[in-house]
CSV table of C-alpha atoms and ligand atoms in Angstrom, one decimal:
chain,number,residue,atom,x,y,z
A,1,MET,CA,-9.7,39.0,0.6
A,2,ALA,CA,-9.5,35.8,-1.4
A,3,THR,CA,-10.3,32.2,-0.6
A,4,CYS,CA,-9.2,29.0,-2.4
A,5,THR,CA,-9.6,25.3,-1.6
A,6,ALA,CA,-7.5,22.3,-2.9
A,7,PRO,CA,-8.0,18.6,-2.4
A,8,GLY,CA,-5.9,15.9,-0.7
A,9,LYS,CA,-5.0,12.7,-2.6
A,10,ILE,CA,-4.5,9.0,-2.4
A,11,TYR,CA,-2.0,6.9,-4.4
A,12,LEU,CA,-3.3,3.8,-6.1
A,13,PHE,CA,0.2,3.0,-7.3
A,14,GLY,CA,3.7,4.5,-7.3
A,15,GLU,CA,4.6,6.4,-4.2
A,16,HIS,CA,8.4,6.4,-3.6
A,17,ALA,CA,9.0,4.8,-7.0
A,18,VAL,CA,7.8,8.1,-8.6
A,19,VAL,CA,10.7,9.9,-6.9
A,20,TYR,CA,13.0,7.7,-9.1
A,21,GLY,CA,11.1,8.7,-12.3
A,22,LYS,CA,8.6,5.8,-12.3
A,23,ARG,CA,4.9,6.2,-13.1
A,24,ALA,CA,2.3,6.8,-10.4
A,25,ILE,CA,-1.5,6.8,-10.4
A,26,ALA,CA,-3.1,9.1,-7.8
A,27,SER,CA,-6.5,10.5,-7.3
A,28,ALA,CA,-7.8,13.7,-5.7
A,29,ILE,CA,-10.3,13.0,-2.9
A,30,ASN,CA,-13.2,14.9,-1.3
A,31,LEU,CA,-11.1,16.1,1.6
A,32,ARG,CA,-10.0,19.7,1.1
A,33,THR,CA,-7.9,22.4,2.6
A,34,THR,CA,-9.3,26.0,2.5
A,35,VAL,CA,-7.1,29.0,2.7
A,36,THR,CA,-8.2,32.6,3.1
A,37,VAL,CA,-5.7,35.5,2.6
A,38,ALA,CA,-6.1,39.2,3.1
A,39,GLU,CA,-3.6,42.1,2.9
A,40,SER,CA,-2.6,43.1,6.3
A,41,ASP,CA,-0.1,45.3,8.3
A,42,GLN,CA,1.9,42.3,9.3
A,43,THR,CA,2.1,38.7,8.1
A,44,THR,CA,0.4,36.1,10.2
A,45,ILE,CA,-0.3,32.4,9.4
A,46,ALA,CA,-3.1,30.8,11.5
A,47,SER,CA,-3.8,27.0,11.3
A,48,SER,CA,-4.5,24.1,13.6
A,49,LEU,CA,-0.8,24.1,14.4
A,50,GLY,CA,-1.0,27.6,15.9
A,51,THR,CA,-0.6,31.3,14.8
A,52,THR,CA,2.9,32.5,13.7
A,53,GLY,CA,4.5,35.0,11.4
A,54,ILE,CA,6.9,33.7,8.7
A,55,ASP,CA,8.1,30.6,10.5
A,56,TYR,CA,10.0,27.7,9.0
A,57,ILE,CA,9.5,25.4,12.0
A,58,VAL,CA,5.7,25.5,12.4
A,59,HIS,CA,4.6,26.7,8.9
A,60,PRO,CA,7.5,26.0,6.5
A,61,TYR,CA,5.4,25.4,3.4
A,62,ILE,CA,3.2,28.5,3.8
A,63,SER,CA,6.2,30.6,4.8
A,64,ARG,CA,7.9,29.5,1.6
A,65,CYS,CA,4.8,30.3,-0.5
A,66,ILE,CA,4.6,33.8,0.8
A,67,GLU,CA,8.4,34.5,0.3
A,68,SER,CA,8.6,32.8,-3.1
A,69,LEU,CA,5.9,35.1,-4.5
A,70,SER,CA,7.4,38.3,-2.9
A,71,VAL,CA,3.9,39.6,-1.9
A,72,PRO,CA,3.2,42.3,0.6
A,73,ALA,CA,2.3,41.4,4.3
A,74,VAL,CA,-0.8,39.1,4.5
A,75,SER,CA,-2.9,37.4,7.0
A,76,ILE,CA,-3.4,33.7,6.1
A,77,LYS,CA,-6.0,31.4,7.6
A,78,ILE,CA,-5.9,27.6,6.9
A,79,ASP,CA,-8.7,25.2,7.6
A,80,SER,CA,-8.1,21.6,6.7
A,81,GLU,CA,-10.1,18.4,6.6
A,82,ILE,CA,-6.8,16.6,5.8
A,83,PRO,CA,-4.8,15.4,8.8
A,84,VAL,CA,-1.2,16.7,8.8
A,85,GLY,CA,1.5,14.2,8.2
A,86,SER,CA,-1.0,11.5,7.2
A,87,GLY,CA,0.2,10.7,3.6
A,88,LEU,CA,-3.0,12.3,2.2
A,89,GLY,CA,-1.2,15.3,0.6
A,90,SER,CA,-1.9,17.8,3.4
A,91,SER,CA,1.1,19.9,2.6
A,92,ALA,CA,0.5,19.9,-1.1
A,93,ALA,CA,-3.2,20.9,-0.6
A,94,ALA,CA,-2.1,23.7,1.8
A,95,VAL,CA,0.6,24.9,-0.7
A,96,ILE,CA,-1.7,24.9,-3.7
A,97,ALA,CA,-4.6,26.6,-1.9
A,98,THR,CA,-2.3,29.2,-0.5
A,99,LEU,CA,-0.7,29.9,-3.9
A,100,GLY,CA,-4.1,30.0,-5.5
A,101,ALA,CA,-5.5,32.5,-2.9
A,102,LEU,CA,-2.4,34.7,-3.1
A,103,ASN,CA,-2.7,34.6,-6.9
A,104,HIS,CA,-6.3,35.9,-6.7
A,105,GLU,CA,-5.6,38.5,-4.0
A,106,PHE,CA,-2.6,40.0,-5.8
A,107,GLU,CA,-3.8,39.3,-9.3
A,108,LEU,CA,-0.5,37.5,-10.2
A,109,GLY,CA,-2.0,35.9,-13.4
A,110,MET,CA,-0.7,32.4,-12.7
A,111,ASP,CA,-2.6,29.6,-14.5
A,112,LYS,CA,-3.0,26.1,-13.1
A,113,THR,CA,0.2,24.9,-14.8
A,114,ALA,CA,2.1,27.7,-13.1
A,115,LEU,CA,0.5,27.0,-9.8
A,116,ALA,CA,1.4,23.3,-10.0
A,117,ARG,CA,4.9,24.1,-11.0
A,118,SER,CA,5.5,26.6,-8.2
A,119,GLY,CA,3.9,24.2,-5.7
A,120,HIS,CA,6.2,21.5,-6.7
A,121,ALA,CA,9.3,23.8,-6.4
A,122,ILE,CA,8.1,24.8,-2.9
A,123,GLU,CA,7.7,21.1,-1.8
A,124,ARG,CA,11.1,20.3,-3.2
A,125,GLU,CA,12.7,23.2,-1.3
A,126,VAL,CA,11.1,22.4,2.0
A,127,GLN,CA,11.4,18.5,1.8
A,128,GLY,CA,14.7,18.2,0.0
A,129,ALA,CA,13.1,15.8,-2.5
A,130,ALA,CA,9.5,15.6,-3.9
A,131,SER,CA,7.9,14.3,-7.0
A,132,PRO,CA,5.4,16.6,-8.8
A,133,THR,CA,2.5,14.1,-8.0
A,134,ASP,CA,1.0,15.6,-4.9
A,135,THR,CA,1.0,19.2,-6.1
A,136,PHE,CA,-0.1,18.3,-9.6
A,137,VAL,CA,-3.1,16.2,-8.4
A,138,SER,CA,-4.1,18.8,-5.9
A,139,THR,CA,-4.1,21.5,-8.6
A,140,MET,CA,-5.8,19.6,-11.5
A,141,GLY,CA,-8.0,17.1,-9.5
A,142,GLY,CA,-9.2,13.8,-11.0
A,143,THR,CA,-7.6,10.3,-11.2
A,144,VAL,CA,-4.3,10.9,-12.9
A,145,VAL,CA,-1.4,8.8,-14.2
A,146,ILE,CA,1.9,10.8,-13.9
A,147,THR,CA,5.3,10.3,-15.4
A,148,PRO,CA,7.7,12.7,-13.8
A,149,GLY,CA,9.8,14.4,-16.6
A,150,ALA,CA,13.1,16.2,-16.4
A,151,SER,CA,11.3,19.6,-16.7
A,152,GLN,CA,7.6,18.9,-16.4
A,153,PRO,CA,5.5,15.9,-15.6
A,154,VAL,CA,3.6,14.1,-18.4
A,155,SER,CA,0.1,13.4,-17.1
A,156,ALA,CA,-3.1,11.9,-18.4
A,157,LYS,CA,-6.5,12.0,-16.7
A,158,LEU,CA,-8.1,8.6,-16.3
A,159,ARG,CA,-11.7,7.7,-15.7
A,160,LEU,CA,-12.5,9.0,-12.2
A,161,ILE,CA,-12.5,6.2,-9.6
A,162,ASP,CA,-16.2,5.7,-8.9
A,163,CYS,CA,-16.2,3.2,-6.1
A,164,ASN,CA,-15.8,4.2,-2.4
A,165,ILE,CA,-12.3,5.0,-1.1
A,166,VAL,CA,-11.9,4.1,2.5
A,167,ILE,CA,-9.0,5.7,4.3
A,168,GLY,CA,-7.5,4.1,7.4
A,169,ASP,CA,-5.5,6.5,9.6
A,170,THR,CA,-3.0,5.1,12.0
A,171,GLN,CA,-2.9,8.5,13.7
A,172,GLU,CA,0.9,8.1,13.8
A,173,PHE,CA,2.7,11.1,12.3
A,174,SER,CA,4.8,10.4,9.3
A,175,SER,CA,7.6,12.6,7.9
A,176,THR,CA,7.7,12.4,4.1
A,177,LYS,CA,11.2,13.9,4.1
A,178,GLU,CA,12.5,11.2,6.6
A,179,LEU,CA,10.8,8.3,4.7
A,180,VAL,CA,12.1,9.5,1.3
A,181,GLY,CA,15.6,9.8,3.0
A,182,ASN,CA,15.4,6.2,4.3
A,183,VAL,CA,14.4,4.8,0.9
A,184,ARG,CA,17.3,6.8,-0.6
A,185,ILE,CA,19.8,5.1,1.8
A,186,LEU,CA,18.5,1.7,0.9
A,187,HIS,CA,18.7,2.6,-2.8
A,188,GLU,CA,22.3,3.7,-2.4
A,189,ARG,CA,23.2,0.5,-0.6
A,190,TYR,CA,21.3,-2.0,-2.7
A,191,PRO,CA,20.6,-0.5,-6.2
A,192,ALA,CA,20.4,-4.0,-7.7
A,193,VAL,CA,17.6,-4.9,-5.3
A,194,MET,CA,15.8,-1.6,-5.2
A,195,ASN,CA,15.8,-0.7,-9.0
A,196,PRO,CA,13.8,-3.9,-9.9
A,197,ILE,CA,11.3,-3.1,-7.2
A,198,PHE,CA,10.8,0.4,-8.6
A,199,ASP,CA,10.5,-1.1,-12.1
A,200,THR,CA,7.8,-3.6,-10.8
A,201,ILE,CA,5.9,-0.7,-9.2
A,202,ASP,CA,6.1,1.1,-12.5
A,203,SER,CA,4.5,-2.0,-14.2
A,204,LEU,CA,1.7,-1.9,-11.6
A,205,ALA,CA,0.9,1.6,-12.7
A,206,GLU,CA,1.1,0.7,-16.4
A,207,ILE,CA,-1.1,-2.5,-16.0
A,208,GLY,CA,-3.5,-0.6,-13.7
A,209,VAL,CA,-4.5,2.0,-16.4
A,210,PRO,CA,-6.8,-0.2,-18.5
A,211,SER,CA,-8.4,-1.7,-15.3
A,212,ILE,CA,-9.2,1.8,-14.0
A,213,GLU,CA,-10.6,2.8,-17.4
A,214,LYS,CA,-12.9,-0.3,-17.4
A,215,GLY,CA,-13.9,0.3,-13.8
A,216,ASP,CA,-12.5,-3.2,-13.0
A,217,TYR,CA,-11.8,-2.5,-9.3
A,218,ARG,CA,-11.3,-6.1,-8.5
A,219,SER,CA,-8.1,-6.1,-10.7
A,220,VAL,CA,-7.1,-2.7,-9.5
A,221,GLY,CA,-7.4,-4.0,-5.9
A,222,GLU,CA,-5.2,-7.0,-6.7
A,223,LEU,CA,-2.5,-4.8,-8.0
A,224,MET,CA,-2.8,-2.5,-5.0
A,225,ASN,CA,-2.2,-5.5,-2.7
A,226,ILE,CA,1.0,-6.3,-4.6
A,227,ASP,CA,2.1,-2.7,-4.3
A,228,HIS,CA,1.6,-2.9,-0.5
A,229,GLY,CA,3.9,-5.8,-0.3
A,230,LEU,CA,6.6,-3.9,-2.3
A,231,LEU,CA,6.2,-0.8,-0.1
A,232,ASP,CA,6.7,-3.1,2.9
A,233,ALA,CA,9.8,-4.5,1.2
A,234,ILE,CA,11.4,-1.0,0.8
A,235,GLY,CA,10.9,-0.3,4.5
A,236,VAL,CA,8.0,2.1,4.6
A,237,GLY,CA,5.5,-0.3,6.2
A,238,SER,CA,4.7,-0.7,9.9
A,239,ALA,CA,2.8,-3.3,11.9
A,240,LYS,CA,-0.1,-0.9,12.4
A,241,LEU,CA,-0.3,0.0,8.7
A,242,SER,CA,-0.5,-3.8,7.8
A,243,ARG,CA,-3.1,-4.4,10.5
A,244,LEU,CA,-5.4,-1.8,8.9
A,245,VAL,CA,-4.6,-3.2,5.4
A,246,TYR,CA,-5.5,-6.8,6.4
A,247,ALA,CA,-8.6,-5.6,8.3
A,248,ALA,CA,-9.8,-3.8,5.2
A,249,ARG,CA,-9.2,-6.8,2.9
A,250,GLY,CA,-10.8,-9.2,5.4
A,251,ALA,CA,-14.0,-7.0,5.4
A,252,GLY,CA,-14.4,-7.2,1.6
A,253,ALA,CA,-12.3,-4.4,0.1
A,254,TYR,CA,-11.2,-4.9,-3.5
A,255,GLY,CA,-7.6,-4.2,-2.3
A,256,ALA,CA,-5.8,-2.1,0.3
A,257,LYS,CA,-2.3,-0.6,0.7
A,258,ILE,CA,-0.3,2.1,2.3
A,259,THR,CA,-0.9,5.5,0.7
A,260,GLY,CA,1.8,8.2,0.6
A,261,ALA,CA,5.1,8.1,2.4
A,262,GLY,CA,4.2,5.4,4.9
A,263,GLY,CA,6.0,4.8,8.2
A,264,GLY,CA,2.7,5.9,9.9
A,265,GLY,CA,0.0,7.9,8.2
A,266,CYS,CA,-2.7,6.2,6.2
A,267,THR,CA,-3.9,3.2,4.2
A,268,VAL,CA,-6.3,3.3,1.3
A,269,ALA,CA,-8.8,0.7,0.4
A,270,LEU,CA,-11.2,0.5,-2.6
A,271,ALA,CA,-14.6,-0.9,-1.8
A,272,ASP,CA,-18.1,-0.9,-3.4
A,273,GLY,CA,-20.9,1.0,-1.7
A,274,ALA,CA,-22.2,-2.1,0.1
A,275,ALA,CA,-18.8,-3.1,1.5
A,276,ALA,CA,-17.5,0.4,2.4
A,277,ALA,CA,-19.2,0.6,5.9
A,278,ALA,CA,-17.9,-2.9,6.8
A,279,VAL,CA,-14.4,-2.0,5.7
A,280,ALA,CA,-14.5,1.2,7.7
A,281,SER,CA,-15.7,-0.6,10.9
A,282,ALA,CA,-13.0,-3.3,10.5
A,283,ILE,CA,-10.4,-0.6,10.3
A,284,GLU,CA,-11.8,1.0,13.5
A,285,ASP,CA,-11.8,-2.4,15.2
A,286,ALA,CA,-8.1,-2.8,14.2
A,287,GLY,CA,-7.3,0.5,16.0
A,288,GLY,CA,-7.4,3.0,13.0
A,289,ARG,CA,-9.6,5.9,12.3
A,290,ALA,CA,-11.7,5.3,9.1
A,291,THR,CA,-13.0,7.8,6.7
A,292,ILE,CA,-15.2,6.9,3.7
A,293,THR,CA,-14.7,9.3,0.8
A,294,GLU,CA,-14.8,9.4,-3.0
A,295,ALA,CA,-12.5,10.7,-5.7
A,296,SER,CA,-12.8,14.3,-6.7
A,297,GLU,CA,-12.8,15.6,-10.3
A,298,ALA,CA,-12.2,19.1,-9.0
A,299,GLY,CA,-8.7,20.4,-8.2
A,300,VAL,CA,-8.0,23.8,-6.9
A,301,LEU,CA,-11.1,26.0,-6.7
B,1,LIG,C1,4.4,11.3,-0.6
B,1,LIG,O1,3.0,11.7,-0.7
B,1,LIG,C2,4.7,10.5,-1.8
B,1,LIG,C3,6.2,10.2,-2.0
B,1,LIG,O2,6.3,9.4,-3.2
B,1,LIG,C4,7.1,11.4,-2.1
B,1,LIG,C5,6.9,12.2,-3.3
B,1,LIG,O3,6.3,11.7,-4.3
B,1,LIG,O4,7.3,13.4,-3.3
B,1,LIG,C6,6.7,9.3,-0.9
């Protein structure tokens, strides 16, 4: 039997634009998915979604992990602190923890780079399009700037975010595949409009690096607010996401924005220790579910 855990993540900058090769900054957070695997007579996958065998409707990511490694029959149990379809990287954390646990159980000899690479391939196969960000951050942990490359992402670890991270969950399911598809349609119709927006988001990530390294969260927050407006502009916002964002800002957050694919899912706000509780309660008053968390240096364990 083998157990692995992997973290979820938030984006400070760059979701969607990263699919077009632009830089993104994301951070692992202290919400984790734990996967236990054991050799068995038949393959079963048990999670909060139910218990199935290989099943591409209920458990597409985990089914693909098992099949891609060509391992014998296994029982897999998934426990997650990360809500599914929330933009916090639940699928990447489940994929990386599953690959990590299978790697231990069957002594496949994969190092972290190989895990991240396989995880990215699985996300791409299941979703149709995926940047390496979610699977990379879930594997390596930390606060990371990523430039997706043709073969492999170029990444650098930054100073770990050391203020509070307040998540606002709309509790509305969001499909990354669908949202990425909607942005693709806009990009195909209006490349002259969408490309400069992606370039501006890339600049936010570039300008954000020194502010993160200095721990200047006031500036990071200002840049996050700009990114939120741009995400709204490319059609991945919603009235509820903006309500949670404005509630967080009004309660003293340094900045707040959508995190992940958008449409529904979550917002992220940065706040210092004194303001975090007020930000969380403003998010709850605005109809969201708030979680106060921190960045995690640890990736897959
Ligand atoms: C989803 O967490 C982030 C997106 O940029 C998609 C991706 O990077 O694969 C929307």
